[in-house]
Short mmCIF file of C-alpha atoms in Angstrom, two decimals:
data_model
loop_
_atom_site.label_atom_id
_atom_site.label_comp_id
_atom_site.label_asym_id
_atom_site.label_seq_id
_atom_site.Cartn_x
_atom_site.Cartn_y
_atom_site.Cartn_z
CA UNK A 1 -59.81 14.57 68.88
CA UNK A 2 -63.59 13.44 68.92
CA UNK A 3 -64.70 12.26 65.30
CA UNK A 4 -68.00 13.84 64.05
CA UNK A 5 -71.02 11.57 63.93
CA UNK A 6 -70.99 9.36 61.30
CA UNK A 7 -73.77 10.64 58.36
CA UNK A 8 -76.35 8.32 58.28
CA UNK A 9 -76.52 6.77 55.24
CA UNK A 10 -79.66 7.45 52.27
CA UNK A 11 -81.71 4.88 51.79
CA UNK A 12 -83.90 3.35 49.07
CA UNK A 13 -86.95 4.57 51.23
CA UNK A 14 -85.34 8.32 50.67
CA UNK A 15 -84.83 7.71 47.71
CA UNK A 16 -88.68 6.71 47.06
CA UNK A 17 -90.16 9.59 49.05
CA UNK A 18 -87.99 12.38 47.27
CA UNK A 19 -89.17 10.83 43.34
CA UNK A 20 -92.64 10.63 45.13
CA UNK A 21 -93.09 6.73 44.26
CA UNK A 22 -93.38 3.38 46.05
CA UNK A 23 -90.25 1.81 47.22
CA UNK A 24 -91.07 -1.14 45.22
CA UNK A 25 -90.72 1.00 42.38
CA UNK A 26 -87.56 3.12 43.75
CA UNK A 27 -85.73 -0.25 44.24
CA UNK A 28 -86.67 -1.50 40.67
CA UNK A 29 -85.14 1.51 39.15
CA UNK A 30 -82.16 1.55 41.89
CA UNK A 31 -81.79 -2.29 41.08
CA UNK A 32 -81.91 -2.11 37.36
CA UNK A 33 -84.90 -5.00 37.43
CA UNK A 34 -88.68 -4.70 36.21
CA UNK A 35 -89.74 -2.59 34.14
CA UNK A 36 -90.82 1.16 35.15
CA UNK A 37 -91.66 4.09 32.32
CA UNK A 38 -89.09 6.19 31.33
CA UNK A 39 -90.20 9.13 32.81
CA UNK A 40 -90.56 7.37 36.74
CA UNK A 41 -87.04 6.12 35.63
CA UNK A 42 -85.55 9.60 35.50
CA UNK A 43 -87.64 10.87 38.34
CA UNK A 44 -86.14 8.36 40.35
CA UNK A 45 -82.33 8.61 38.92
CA UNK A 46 -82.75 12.46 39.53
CA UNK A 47 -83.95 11.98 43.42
CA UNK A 48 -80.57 9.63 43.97
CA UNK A 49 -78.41 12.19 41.97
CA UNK A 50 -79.66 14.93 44.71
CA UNK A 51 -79.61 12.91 47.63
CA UNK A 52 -76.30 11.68 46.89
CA UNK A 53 -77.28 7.69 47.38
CA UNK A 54 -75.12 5.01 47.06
CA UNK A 55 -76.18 1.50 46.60
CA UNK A 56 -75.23 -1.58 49.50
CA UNK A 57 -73.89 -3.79 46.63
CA UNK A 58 -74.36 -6.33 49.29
CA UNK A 59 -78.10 -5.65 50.03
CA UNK A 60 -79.00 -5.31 46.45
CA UNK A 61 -77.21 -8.54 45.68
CA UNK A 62 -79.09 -10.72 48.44
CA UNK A 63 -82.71 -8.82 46.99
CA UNK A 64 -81.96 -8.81 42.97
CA UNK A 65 -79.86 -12.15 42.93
CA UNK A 66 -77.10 -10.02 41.14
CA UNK A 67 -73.83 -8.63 41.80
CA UNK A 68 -74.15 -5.70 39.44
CA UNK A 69 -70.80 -6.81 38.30
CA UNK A 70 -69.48 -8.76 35.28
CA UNK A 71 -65.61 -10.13 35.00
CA UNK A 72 -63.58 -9.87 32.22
CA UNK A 73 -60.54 -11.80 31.89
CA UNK A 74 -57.94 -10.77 28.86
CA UNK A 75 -54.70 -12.13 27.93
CA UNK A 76 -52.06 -9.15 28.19
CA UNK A 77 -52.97 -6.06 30.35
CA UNK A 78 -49.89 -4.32 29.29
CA UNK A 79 -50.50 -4.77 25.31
CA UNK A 80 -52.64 -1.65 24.24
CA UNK A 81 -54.85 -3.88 22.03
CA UNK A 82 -56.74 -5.07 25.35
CA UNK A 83 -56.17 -1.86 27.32
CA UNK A 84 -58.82 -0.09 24.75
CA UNK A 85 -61.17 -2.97 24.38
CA UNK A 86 -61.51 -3.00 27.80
CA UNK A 87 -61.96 0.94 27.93
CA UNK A 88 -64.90 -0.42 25.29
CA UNK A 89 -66.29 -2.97 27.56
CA UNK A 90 -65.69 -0.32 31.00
CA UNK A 91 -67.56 2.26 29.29
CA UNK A 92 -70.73 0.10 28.54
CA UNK A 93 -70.69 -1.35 31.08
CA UNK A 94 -70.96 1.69 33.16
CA UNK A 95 -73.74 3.37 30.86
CA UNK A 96 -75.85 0.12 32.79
CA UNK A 97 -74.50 0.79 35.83
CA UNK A 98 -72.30 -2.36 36.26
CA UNK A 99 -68.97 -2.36 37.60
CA UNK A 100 -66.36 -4.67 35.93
CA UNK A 101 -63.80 -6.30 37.77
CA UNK A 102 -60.48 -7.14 35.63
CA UNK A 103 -58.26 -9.97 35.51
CA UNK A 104 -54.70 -10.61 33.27
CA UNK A 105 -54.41 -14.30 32.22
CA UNK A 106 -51.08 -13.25 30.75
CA UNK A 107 -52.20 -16.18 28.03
CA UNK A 108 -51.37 -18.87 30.76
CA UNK A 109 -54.46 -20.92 30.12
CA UNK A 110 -54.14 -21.80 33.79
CA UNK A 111 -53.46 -18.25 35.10
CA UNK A 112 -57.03 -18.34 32.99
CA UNK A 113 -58.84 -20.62 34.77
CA UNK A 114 -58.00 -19.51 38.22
CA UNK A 115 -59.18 -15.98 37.42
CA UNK A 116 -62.87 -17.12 36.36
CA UNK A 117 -62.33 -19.38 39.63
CA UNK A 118 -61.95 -16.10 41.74
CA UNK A 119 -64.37 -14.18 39.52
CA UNK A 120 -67.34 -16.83 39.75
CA UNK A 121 -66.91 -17.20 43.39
CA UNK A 122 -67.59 -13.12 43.38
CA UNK A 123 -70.50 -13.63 41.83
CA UNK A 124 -69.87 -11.87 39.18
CA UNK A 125 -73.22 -11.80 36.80
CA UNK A 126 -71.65 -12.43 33.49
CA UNK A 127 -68.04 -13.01 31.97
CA UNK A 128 -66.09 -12.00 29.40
CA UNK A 129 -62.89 -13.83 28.54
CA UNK A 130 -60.37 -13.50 26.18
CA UNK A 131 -59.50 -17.43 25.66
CA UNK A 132 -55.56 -18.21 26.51
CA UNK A 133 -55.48 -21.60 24.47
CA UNK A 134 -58.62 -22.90 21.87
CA UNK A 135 -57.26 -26.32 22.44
CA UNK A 136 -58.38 -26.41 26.65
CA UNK A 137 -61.25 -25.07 26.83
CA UNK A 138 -63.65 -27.63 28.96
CA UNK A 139 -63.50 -25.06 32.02
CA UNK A 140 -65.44 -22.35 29.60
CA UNK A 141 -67.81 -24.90 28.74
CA UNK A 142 -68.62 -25.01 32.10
CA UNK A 143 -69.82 -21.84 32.76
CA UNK A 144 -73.19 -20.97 33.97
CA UNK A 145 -73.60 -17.71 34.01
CA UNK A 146 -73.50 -16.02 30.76
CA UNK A 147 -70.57 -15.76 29.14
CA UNK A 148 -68.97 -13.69 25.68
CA UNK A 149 -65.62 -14.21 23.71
CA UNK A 150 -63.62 -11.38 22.42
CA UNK A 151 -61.63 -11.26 20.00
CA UNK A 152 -60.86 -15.01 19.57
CA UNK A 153 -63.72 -17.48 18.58
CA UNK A 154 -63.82 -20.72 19.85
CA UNK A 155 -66.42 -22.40 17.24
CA UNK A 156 -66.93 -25.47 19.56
CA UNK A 157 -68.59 -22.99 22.29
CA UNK A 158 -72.20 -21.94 21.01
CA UNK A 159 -71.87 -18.19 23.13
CA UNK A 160 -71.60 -14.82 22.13
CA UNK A 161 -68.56 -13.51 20.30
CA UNK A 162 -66.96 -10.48 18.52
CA UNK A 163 -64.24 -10.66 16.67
CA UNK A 164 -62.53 -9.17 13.31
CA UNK A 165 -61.41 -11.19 10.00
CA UNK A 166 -58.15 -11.63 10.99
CA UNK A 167 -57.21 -14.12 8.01
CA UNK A 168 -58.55 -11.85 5.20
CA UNK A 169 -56.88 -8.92 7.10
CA UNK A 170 -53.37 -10.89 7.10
CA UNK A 171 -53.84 -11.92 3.02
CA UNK A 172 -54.52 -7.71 2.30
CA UNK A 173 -51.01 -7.11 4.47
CA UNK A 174 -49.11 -9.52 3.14
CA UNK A 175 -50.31 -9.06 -0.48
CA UNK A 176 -49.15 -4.90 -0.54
CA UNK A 177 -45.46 -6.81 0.38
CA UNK A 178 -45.86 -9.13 -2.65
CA UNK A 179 -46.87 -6.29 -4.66
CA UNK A 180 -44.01 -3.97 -3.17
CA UNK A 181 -41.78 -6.75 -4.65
CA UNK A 182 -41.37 -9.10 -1.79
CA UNK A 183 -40.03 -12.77 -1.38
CA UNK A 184 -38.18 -13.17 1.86
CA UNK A 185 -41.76 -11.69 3.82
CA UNK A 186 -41.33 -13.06 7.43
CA UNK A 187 -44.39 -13.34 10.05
CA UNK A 188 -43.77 -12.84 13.55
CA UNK A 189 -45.69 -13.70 16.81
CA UNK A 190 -45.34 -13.96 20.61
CA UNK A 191 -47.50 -16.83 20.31
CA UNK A 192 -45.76 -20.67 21.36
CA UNK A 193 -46.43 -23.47 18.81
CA UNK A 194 -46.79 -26.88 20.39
CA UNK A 195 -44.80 -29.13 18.00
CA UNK A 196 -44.13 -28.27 14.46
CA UNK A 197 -45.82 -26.18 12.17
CA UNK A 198 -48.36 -27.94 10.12
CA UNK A 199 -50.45 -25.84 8.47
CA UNK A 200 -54.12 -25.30 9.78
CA UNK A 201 -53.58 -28.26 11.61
CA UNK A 202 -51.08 -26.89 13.68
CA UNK A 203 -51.31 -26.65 17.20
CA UNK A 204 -51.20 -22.94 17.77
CA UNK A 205 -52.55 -21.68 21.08
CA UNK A 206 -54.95 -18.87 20.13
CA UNK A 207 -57.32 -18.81 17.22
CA UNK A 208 -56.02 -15.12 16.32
CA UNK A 209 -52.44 -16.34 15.65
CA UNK A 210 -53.52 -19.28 13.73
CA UNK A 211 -55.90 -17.03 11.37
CA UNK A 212 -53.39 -14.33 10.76
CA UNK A 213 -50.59 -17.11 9.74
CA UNK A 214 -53.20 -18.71 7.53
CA UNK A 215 -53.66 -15.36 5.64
CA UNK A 216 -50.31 -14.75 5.86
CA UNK A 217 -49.72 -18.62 3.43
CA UNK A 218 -52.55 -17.51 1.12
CA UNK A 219 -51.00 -14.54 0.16
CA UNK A 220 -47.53 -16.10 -0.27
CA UNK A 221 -49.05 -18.87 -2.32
CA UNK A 222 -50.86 -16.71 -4.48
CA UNK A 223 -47.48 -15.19 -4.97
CA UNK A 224 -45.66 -18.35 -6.02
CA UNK A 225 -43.76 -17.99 -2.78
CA UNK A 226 -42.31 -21.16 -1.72
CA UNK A 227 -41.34 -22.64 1.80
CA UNK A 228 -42.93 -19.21 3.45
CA UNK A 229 -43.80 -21.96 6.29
CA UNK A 230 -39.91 -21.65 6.92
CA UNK A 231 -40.61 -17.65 7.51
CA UNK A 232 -43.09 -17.88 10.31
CA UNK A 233 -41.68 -17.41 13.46
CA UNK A 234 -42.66 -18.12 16.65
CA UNK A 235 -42.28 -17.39 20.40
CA UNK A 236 -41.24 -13.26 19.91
CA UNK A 237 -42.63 -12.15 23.30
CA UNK A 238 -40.76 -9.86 26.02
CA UNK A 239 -37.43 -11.56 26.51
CA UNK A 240 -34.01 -11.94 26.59
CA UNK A 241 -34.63 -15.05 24.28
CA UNK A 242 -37.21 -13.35 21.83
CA UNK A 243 -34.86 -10.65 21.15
CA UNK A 244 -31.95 -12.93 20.62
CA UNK A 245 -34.15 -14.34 18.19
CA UNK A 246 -35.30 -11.52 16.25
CA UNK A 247 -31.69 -10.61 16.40
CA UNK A 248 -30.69 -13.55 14.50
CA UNK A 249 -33.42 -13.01 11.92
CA UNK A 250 -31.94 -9.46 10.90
CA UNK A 251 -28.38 -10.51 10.82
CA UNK A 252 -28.77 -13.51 8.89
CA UNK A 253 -27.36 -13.90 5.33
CA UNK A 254 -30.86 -14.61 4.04
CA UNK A 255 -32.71 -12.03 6.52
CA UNK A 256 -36.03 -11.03 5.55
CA UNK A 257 -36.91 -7.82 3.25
CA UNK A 258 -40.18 -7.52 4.90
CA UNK A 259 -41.85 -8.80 8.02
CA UNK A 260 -45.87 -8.19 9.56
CA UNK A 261 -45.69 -8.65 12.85
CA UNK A 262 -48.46 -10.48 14.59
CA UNK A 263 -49.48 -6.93 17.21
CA UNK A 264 -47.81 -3.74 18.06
CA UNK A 265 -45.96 -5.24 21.14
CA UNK A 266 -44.10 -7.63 18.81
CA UNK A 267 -43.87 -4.85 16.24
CA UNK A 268 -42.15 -2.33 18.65
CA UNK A 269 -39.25 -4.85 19.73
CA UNK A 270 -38.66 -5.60 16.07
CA UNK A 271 -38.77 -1.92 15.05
CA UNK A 272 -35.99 -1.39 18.03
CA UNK A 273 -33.99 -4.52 16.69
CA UNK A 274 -34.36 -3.08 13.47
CA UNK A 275 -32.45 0.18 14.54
CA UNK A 276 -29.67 -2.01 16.43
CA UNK A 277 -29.23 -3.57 13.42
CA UNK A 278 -27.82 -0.81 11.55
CA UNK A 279 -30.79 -1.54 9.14
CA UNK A 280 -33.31 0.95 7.47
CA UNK A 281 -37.25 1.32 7.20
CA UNK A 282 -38.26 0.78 4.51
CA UNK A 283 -35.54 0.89 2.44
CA UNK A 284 -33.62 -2.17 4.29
CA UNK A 285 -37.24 -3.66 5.45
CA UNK A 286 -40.36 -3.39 4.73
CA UNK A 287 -42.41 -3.61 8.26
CA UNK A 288 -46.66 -3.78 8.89
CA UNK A 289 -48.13 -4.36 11.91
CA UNK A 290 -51.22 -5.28 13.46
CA UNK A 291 -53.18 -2.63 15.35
CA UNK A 292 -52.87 1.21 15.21
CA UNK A 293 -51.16 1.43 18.39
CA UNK A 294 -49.73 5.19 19.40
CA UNK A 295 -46.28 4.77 18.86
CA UNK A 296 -46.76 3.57 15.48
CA UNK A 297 -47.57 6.88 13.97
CA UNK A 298 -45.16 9.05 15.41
CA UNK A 299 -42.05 7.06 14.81
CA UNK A 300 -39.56 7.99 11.77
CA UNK A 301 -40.68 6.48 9.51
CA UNK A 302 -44.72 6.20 10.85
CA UNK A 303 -45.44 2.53 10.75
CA UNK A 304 -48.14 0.84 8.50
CA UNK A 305 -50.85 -0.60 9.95
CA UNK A 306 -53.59 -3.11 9.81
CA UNK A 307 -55.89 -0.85 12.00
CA UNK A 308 -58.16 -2.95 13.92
CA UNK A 309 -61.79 -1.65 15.32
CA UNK A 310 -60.25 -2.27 19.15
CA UNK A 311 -62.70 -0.36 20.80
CA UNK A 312 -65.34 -1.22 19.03
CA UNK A 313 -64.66 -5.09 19.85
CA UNK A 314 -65.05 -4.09 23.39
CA UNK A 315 -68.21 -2.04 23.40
CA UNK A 316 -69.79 -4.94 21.18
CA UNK A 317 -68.97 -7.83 23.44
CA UNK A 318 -70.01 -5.70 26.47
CA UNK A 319 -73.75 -4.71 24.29
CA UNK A 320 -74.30 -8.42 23.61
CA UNK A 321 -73.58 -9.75 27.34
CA UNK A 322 -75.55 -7.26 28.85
CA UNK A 323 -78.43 -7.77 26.60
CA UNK A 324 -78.15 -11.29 28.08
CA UNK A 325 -78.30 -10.38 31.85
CA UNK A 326 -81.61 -8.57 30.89
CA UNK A 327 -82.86 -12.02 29.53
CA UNK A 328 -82.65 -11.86 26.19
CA UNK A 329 -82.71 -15.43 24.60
CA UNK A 330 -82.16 -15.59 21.01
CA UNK A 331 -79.43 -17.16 19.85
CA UNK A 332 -75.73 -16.79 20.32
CA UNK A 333 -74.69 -14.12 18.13
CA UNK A 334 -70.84 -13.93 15.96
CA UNK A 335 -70.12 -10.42 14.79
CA UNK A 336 -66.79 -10.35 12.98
CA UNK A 337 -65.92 -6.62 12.44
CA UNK A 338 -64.18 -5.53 9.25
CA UNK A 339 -60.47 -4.27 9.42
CA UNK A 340 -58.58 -1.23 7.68
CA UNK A 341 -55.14 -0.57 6.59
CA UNK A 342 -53.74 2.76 7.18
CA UNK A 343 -50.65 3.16 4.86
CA UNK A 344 -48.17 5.20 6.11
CA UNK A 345 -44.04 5.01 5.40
CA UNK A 346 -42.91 1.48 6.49
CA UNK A 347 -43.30 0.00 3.14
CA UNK A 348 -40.84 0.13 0.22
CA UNK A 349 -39.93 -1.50 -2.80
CA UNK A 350 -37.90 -4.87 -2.11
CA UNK A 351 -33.84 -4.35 -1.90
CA UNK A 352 -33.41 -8.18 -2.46
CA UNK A 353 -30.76 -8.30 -5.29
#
């Protein structure tokens, strides 16, 4: 069977003649470079929406100097937290007509690295990353092309950044268990600790984790509770090991009455081990949670939590890289958006005896 002649493709030049302007000015617009008035702008837009015209990302790249892309790089696909920052950062992104190109570090700090490898060699205009580790971060320093941080800060790196108070918000949790009645309060993270825990000192791989625990000790301390350094736990990712471990916590003579967990990921595996257990929320344990994931408000009982502004983070980051592609120079800006708790069922009054 004889294929039909291939449609020949619509130009910048058709484009140009149908808005009735230069093609200088049809490519500006097309290109998203120099500046046109609004009302050419939608003249133009309106003459590509009827002819149907698709840009040769590899023309406009060898004319503009751009990709029209940016790369983001974030540490855990599969955890919802970065699914809807990056529906934040997509959504932007396409309002400027940039395509984004996605990579999982899977908080392998080299996993990390070789994505911004593949990335940079695309071209990619700008990045966004997620960083796996604050302690190795000489390959971000590196970067030439503009670059923003989200949701962990790294304060030797003078860039862009967007992030919430994650200490504060960790204090505010861990005080409503103090004032429930609490003493045995237990924090618990995926995040790996190299070495032992020392405090704000401690060599914790991302600056989230290391916050959150901070604000977890405040609270305790204002609390009188001592050795809480004892209740932080470590390593509770997806595993056989992690749930051996969380396991152990809840059968233990001297198990916790309450625990936060460090995100919703954690917090669903514990609310499962929970159940195994035999034990009940809240009346067994008290359990709060970082970010307002959808499970947590349709389980029995709906879960409290500390209700991050997830998609906010994204659209932020995106707003402040783009505004550097267009040239924008002033200096590196640090938002830190503010945090709610949404109080549901999880929490009771403590049945330590």
């Amino acid at each position: 069977m004889k294929r039909p002649p291939k449609a020949p493709s619509v130009t910048v030049s058709d484009v140009a003649r149908e808005a009735k302007v230069s093609k200088a000015t049809a490519a500006r617009v097309l290109g998203g470079y120099g500046t046109v008035s609004e009302a050419i702008r939608a003249a133009v837009l309106e003459a590509a929406k009827a002819l149907d015209y698709r840009p040769n990302e590899l023309a406009r790249s060898m004319t503009t100097g751009r990709s029209g892309s940016i790369g983001v790089v974030v540490g855990d696909i599969e955890n919802p937290f970065f699914s809807l920052a990056v529906r934040g950062i997509s959504d932007v992104a396409r309002l400027s007509g940039i395509n984004v190109i996605l990579a999982n570090s899977g908080e392998d700090v080299e996993a990390e690295k070789s994505a911004i490898r593949v990335l940079l060699a695309k071209q990619v205009d700008g990045l966004i990353v997620t960083p796996a580790q604050s302690g190795d971060i000489g390959h971000l320093a590196e970067i030439a092309c503009p670059l923003a941080l989200l949701d962990r800060a790294l304060p030797e790196l003078d860039v862009d950044t967007v992030t919430v108070d994650d200490r504060d918000a960790a204090l505010r949790a861990t005080r409503m268990l103090t004032r429930a009645g609490h003493r045995r309060i237990a924090y618990v993270t995926a995040a790996v600790l190299s070495g032992e825990f020392r405090g704000a000192a401690s060599k914790i791989n991302t600056s989230t984790v290391r916050e959150r625990i901070l604000g977890f000790l405040d609270a305790c301390r204002d609390a009188a509770i001592e050795g809480a350094e004892r209740n932080i736990h470590f390593g509770s990712g997806r595993s056989e090991s992690a749930h051996a471990v969380m396991q152990r916590l809840l059968r233990s003579d001297n198990r916790p009455t309450a625990i936060l967990a460090s995100d919703s990921v954690v917090a669903l595996d514990l609310f499962k081990a929970i159940r195994e257990c035999g034990l009940n929320i809240p009346r067994d344990i008290s359990l709060i949670t970082f970010h307002d994931a959808d499970w947590t408000s349709v389980t029995t009982p709906p879960i409290t939590v500390i209700d991050q502004p997830v998609y906010a983070l994204g659209k932020s980051v995106a707003e402040l890289l783009i505004r550097r592609l267009k040239g924008d120079d002033r200096p590196p800006e640090r938002i830190v958006l503010p945090t709610t708790i949404i109080e549901r069922m999880s929490v009771g009054p403590s049945s330590a005896t």
